[in-house]
Amino acid sequence: MKIHESWKEVLAEEFEKPYFERLKEYVRQEYGTQVCYPPGRLIFEAFNQTPFEEVKVVILGQDPYHGPGQAHGLSFSVPPGVAFPPSLRNIFKELKDDVGKEVPMSGDLTEWARQGVLLLNATLSVRAGQAGSHQNQGWETFTDAVIHLLNQRKENLVFLLWGAYAQNKGKFIDPNRHLVLKAKHPSPLSANSGGWFGTKHFSKTNEYLQQLGKPEIKW
């Protein structure tokens, strides 16, 4: 479980806390005895693709995908060649309506991450076929600490909070310091009831970055 040097420095205190030691042991045991996702080397992929100093946008997910070959450490993203999960399909539909971008061939969002979009799940691992199986073991405490650090140490970030879970997790983010955009979750059940399509989060993010003189995200 390697993590980018910039994050190692920022999170040094967190890594020393007793809960994180317990979490590490739990994850080691789970990966040693069960099939778990993402692969161990990709657990911190969101942090490795988006160093702390480069974060401009944060998209909060809940759990890694729990099907074979889907999770690769970035929220909502799947590796090339893997069918789009329903939420990702709706993200791409809204993206097309919002900024006119055609639906891509691949659901791999690594290019977003490399431009400063932190694709962060609340829980960074899961047992195969068992959604939420690694919840309440310490991951949420860790990712709360990440959001707190971003909120306190950086300014003018864009937080995209999709669905009640993400909105609750990000409720302490200072809206005077950052742009906080909220919408329904892009999963079909939620999105089709209104509150996801037409929210234009992608263009709103870029308008905000443009006002700050920062490069836009090439969604």
Short mmCIF file of C-alpha atoms in Angstrom, two decimals:
data_model
loop_
_atom_site.label_atom_id
_atom_site.label_comp_id
_atom_site.label_asym_id
_atom_site.label_seq_id
_atom_site.Cartn_x
_atom_site.Cartn_y
_atom_site.Cartn_z
CA MET A 1 0.00 0.00 0.00
CA LYS A 2 2.29 2.75 -1.23
CA ILE A 3 1.15 6.36 -1.17
CA HIS A 4 2.58 9.46 -2.88
CA GLU A 5 5.23 11.32 -0.87
CA SER A 6 3.14 14.53 -0.72
CA TRP A 7 0.30 12.68 1.00
CA LYS A 8 2.67 10.70 3.21
CA GLU A 9 3.89 13.99 4.63
CA VAL A 10 0.43 15.54 5.07
CA LEU A 11 -1.04 12.38 6.61
CA ALA A 12 1.99 11.39 8.72
CA GLU A 13 0.15 11.92 12.02
CA GLU A 14 -2.88 9.97 10.80
CA PHE A 15 -0.75 6.96 9.88
CA GLU A 16 0.57 6.83 13.46
CA LYS A 17 -2.83 6.72 15.13
CA PRO A 18 -3.99 3.46 16.79
CA TYR A 19 -7.11 3.17 14.58
CA PHE A 20 -4.94 3.20 11.44
CA GLU A 21 -2.69 0.46 12.82
CA ARG A 22 -5.81 -1.64 13.47
CA LEU A 23 -7.14 -0.83 9.98
CA LYS A 24 -3.85 -1.86 8.36
CA GLU A 25 -3.93 -5.18 10.17
CA TYR A 26 -7.58 -5.76 9.21
CA VAL A 27 -6.88 -5.02 5.52
CA ARG A 28 -3.78 -7.24 5.54
CA GLN A 29 -5.81 -10.11 6.98
CA GLU A 30 -8.73 -9.61 4.55
CA TYR A 31 -6.45 -9.53 1.51
CA GLY A 32 -4.59 -12.57 2.83
CA THR A 33 -7.70 -14.70 3.34
CA GLN A 34 -10.38 -13.32 0.95
CA VAL A 35 -10.67 -11.99 -2.60
CA CYS A 36 -10.70 -8.20 -2.19
CA TYR A 37 -10.76 -5.19 -4.47
CA PRO A 38 -9.03 -3.12 -5.70
CA PRO A 39 -5.71 -5.01 -5.99
CA GLY A 40 -3.59 -4.17 -2.93
CA ARG A 41 -1.12 -2.05 -4.89
CA LEU A 42 -4.00 0.20 -6.06
CA ILE A 43 -5.66 0.90 -2.69
CA PHE A 44 -4.13 4.39 -2.59
CA GLU A 45 -4.27 4.99 -6.35
CA ALA A 46 -6.37 8.17 -5.99
CA PHE A 47 -3.57 9.70 -3.90
CA ASN A 48 -0.83 8.46 -6.20
CA GLN A 49 -2.46 9.90 -9.32
CA THR A 50 -3.34 13.24 -7.64
CA PRO A 51 -0.60 14.57 -5.33
CA PHE A 52 -1.75 16.82 -2.49
CA GLU A 53 -0.45 20.05 -4.00
CA GLU A 54 -2.20 19.34 -7.31
CA VAL A 55 -5.74 18.75 -5.98
CA LYS A 56 -8.25 21.15 -7.57
CA VAL A 57 -11.48 19.10 -7.48
CA VAL A 58 -12.69 16.34 -5.14
CA ILE A 59 -15.34 13.78 -6.19
CA LEU A 60 -16.51 11.68 -3.26
CA GLY A 61 -17.65 8.10 -3.77
CA GLN A 62 -18.72 5.58 -1.14
CA ASP A 63 -17.31 2.11 -1.78
CA PRO A 64 -15.06 0.52 -4.43
CA TYR A 65 -16.85 -1.60 -7.04
CA HIS A 66 -17.03 -5.19 -5.79
CA GLY A 67 -17.16 -7.05 -9.13
CA PRO A 68 -14.13 -8.71 -10.78
CA GLY A 69 -11.82 -6.30 -12.61
CA GLN A 70 -13.85 -3.16 -11.87
CA ALA A 71 -12.19 -1.34 -8.97
CA HIS A 72 -8.80 0.24 -9.55
CA GLY A 73 -8.59 2.77 -6.74
CA LEU A 74 -10.44 5.75 -8.26
CA SER A 75 -14.06 6.51 -7.33
CA PHE A 76 -16.59 5.83 -10.11
CA SER A 77 -13.80 4.76 -12.53
CA VAL A 78 -13.22 1.36 -14.15
CA PRO A 79 -10.16 0.13 -16.11
CA PRO A 80 -10.20 0.19 -19.94
CA GLY A 81 -12.28 -2.60 -21.46
CA VAL A 82 -14.59 -2.97 -18.45
CA ALA A 83 -18.31 -2.29 -19.02
CA PHE A 84 -19.57 0.99 -17.54
CA PRO A 85 -21.38 0.52 -14.23
CA PRO A 86 -24.79 2.30 -14.22
CA SER A 87 -23.61 5.33 -12.18
CA LEU A 88 -20.68 5.94 -14.52
CA ARG A 89 -22.98 5.69 -17.54
CA ASN A 90 -25.14 8.45 -16.04
CA ILE A 91 -22.07 10.56 -15.29
CA PHE A 92 -21.10 10.37 -18.96
CA LYS A 93 -24.68 11.18 -20.07
CA GLU A 94 -24.71 14.32 -17.92
CA LEU A 95 -21.22 15.23 -19.14
CA LYS A 96 -22.42 15.06 -22.74
CA ASP A 97 -25.50 17.19 -22.00
CA ASP A 98 -23.43 19.67 -19.99
CA VAL A 99 -20.25 20.23 -22.01
CA GLY A 100 -20.99 18.32 -25.22
CA LYS A 101 -18.35 15.65 -24.68
CA GLU A 102 -19.16 12.41 -26.47
CA VAL A 103 -19.39 9.28 -24.31
CA PRO A 104 -15.84 7.85 -24.25
CA MET A 105 -14.86 4.32 -25.21
CA SER A 106 -13.31 3.71 -21.79
CA GLY A 107 -14.58 4.28 -18.25
CA ASP A 108 -11.05 4.90 -16.99
CA LEU A 109 -11.00 8.32 -15.26
CA THR A 110 -7.23 8.37 -14.68
CA GLU A 111 -6.90 11.43 -16.95
CA TRP A 112 -9.23 13.35 -14.63
CA ALA A 113 -7.07 12.33 -11.67
CA ARG A 114 -3.90 13.50 -13.43
CA GLN A 115 -5.45 16.93 -13.92
CA GLY A 116 -6.12 17.39 -10.21
CA VAL A 117 -9.44 15.59 -9.66
CA LEU A 118 -9.14 13.54 -6.47
CA LEU A 119 -11.43 10.54 -7.03
CA LEU A 120 -11.86 9.54 -3.41
CA ASN A 121 -13.98 6.73 -2.02
CA ALA A 122 -14.99 6.87 1.66
CA THR A 123 -13.91 3.22 2.00
CA LEU A 124 -10.81 2.19 0.06
CA SER A 125 -11.28 -1.58 -0.08
CA VAL A 126 -14.05 -4.18 -0.27
CA ARG A 127 -14.54 -7.95 -0.25
CA ALA A 128 -15.49 -9.45 -3.63
CA GLY A 129 -19.25 -9.50 -4.19
CA GLN A 130 -20.02 -7.91 -0.82
CA ALA A 131 -20.80 -4.21 -1.06
CA GLY A 132 -19.88 -2.28 2.06
CA SER A 133 -18.02 -5.22 3.62
CA HIS A 134 -15.03 -3.10 4.69
CA GLN A 135 -17.08 -0.26 6.14
CA ASN A 136 -16.74 0.72 9.82
CA GLN A 137 -13.20 -0.62 10.10
CA GLY A 138 -11.43 2.75 10.05
CA TRP A 139 -11.41 3.77 6.40
CA GLU A 140 -14.12 6.40 6.95
CA THR A 141 -12.11 7.97 9.79
CA PHE A 142 -9.09 8.11 7.50
CA THR A 143 -10.93 9.65 4.55
CA ASP A 144 -12.67 12.15 6.87
CA ALA A 145 -9.17 13.24 7.94
CA VAL A 146 -8.20 13.65 4.27
CA ILE A 147 -11.21 15.91 3.63
CA HIS A 148 -10.51 17.92 6.80
CA LEU A 149 -6.91 18.49 5.68
CA LEU A 150 -8.00 19.58 2.21
CA ASN A 151 -10.63 21.88 3.69
CA GLN A 152 -8.18 23.51 6.12
CA ARG A 153 -4.92 23.60 4.18
CA LYS A 154 -6.15 24.49 0.71
CA GLU A 155 -8.38 27.19 -0.74
CA ASN A 156 -10.72 27.37 -3.72
CA LEU A 157 -11.19 23.64 -4.23
CA VAL A 158 -14.34 22.30 -5.88
CA PHE A 159 -16.10 19.56 -3.91
CA LEU A 160 -18.63 17.53 -5.92
CA LEU A 161 -20.93 15.84 -3.44
CA TRP A 162 -23.25 13.42 -5.22
CA GLY A 163 -25.92 11.79 -3.06
CA ALA A 164 -26.81 11.94 0.63
CA TYR A 165 -23.83 9.90 1.77
CA ALA A 166 -21.25 12.22 0.16
CA GLN A 167 -23.14 15.32 1.30
CA ASN A 168 -23.18 14.09 4.88
CA LYS A 169 -19.49 13.20 4.76
CA GLY A 170 -18.64 16.65 3.41
CA LYS A 171 -20.99 18.64 5.64
CA PHE A 172 -18.15 20.40 7.49
CA ILE A 173 -16.51 21.76 4.30
CA ASP A 174 -16.32 25.56 4.46
CA PRO A 175 -18.42 26.96 1.57
CA ASN A 176 -16.80 30.38 2.01
CA ARG A 177 -13.42 28.86 1.28
CA HIS A 178 -14.36 26.31 -1.39
CA LEU A 179 -17.04 25.73 -4.03
CA VAL A 180 -19.37 22.95 -2.82
CA LEU A 181 -21.70 21.54 -5.49
CA LYS A 182 -24.40 19.05 -4.48
CA ALA A 183 -26.60 16.75 -6.56
CA LYS A 184 -28.51 13.50 -6.32
CA HIS A 185 -26.36 10.38 -6.75
CA PRO A 186 -25.85 9.36 -10.41
CA SER A 187 -27.07 5.80 -9.76
CA PRO A 188 -30.19 5.06 -11.88
CA LEU A 189 -32.62 4.80 -8.96
CA SER A 190 -31.62 8.23 -7.69
CA ALA A 191 -30.74 9.99 -10.96
CA ASN A 192 -33.98 9.08 -12.73
CA SER A 193 -36.05 10.64 -9.95
CA GLY A 194 -34.57 14.08 -10.73
CA GLY A 195 -31.73 16.07 -9.25
CA TRP A 196 -28.83 14.57 -11.19
CA PHE A 197 -29.38 15.32 -14.87
CA GLY A 198 -29.12 19.02 -15.68
CA THR A 199 -27.05 19.95 -12.63
CA LYS A 200 -24.13 21.01 -14.89
CA HIS A 201 -21.46 20.33 -12.30
CA PHE A 202 -18.76 19.85 -14.93
CA SER A 203 -19.21 23.26 -16.58
CA LYS A 204 -19.72 24.96 -13.18
CA THR A 205 -16.43 23.49 -11.99
CA ASN A 206 -14.60 24.82 -15.02
CA GLU A 207 -16.21 28.26 -14.76
CA TYR A 208 -14.99 28.48 -11.16
CA LEU A 209 -11.46 27.35 -12.07
CA GLN A 210 -11.42 29.82 -14.95
CA GLN A 211 -12.35 32.70 -12.61
CA LEU A 212 -9.36 31.74 -10.45
CA GLY A 213 -7.04 31.68 -13.44
CA LYS A 214 -6.53 27.91 -13.07
CA PRO A 215 -6.54 25.47 -16.00
CA GLU A 216 -9.93 23.91 -16.66
CA ILE A 217 -10.45 20.17 -16.35
CA LYS A 218 -10.55 18.42 -19.72
CA TRP A 219 -13.43 16.16 -18.86
#
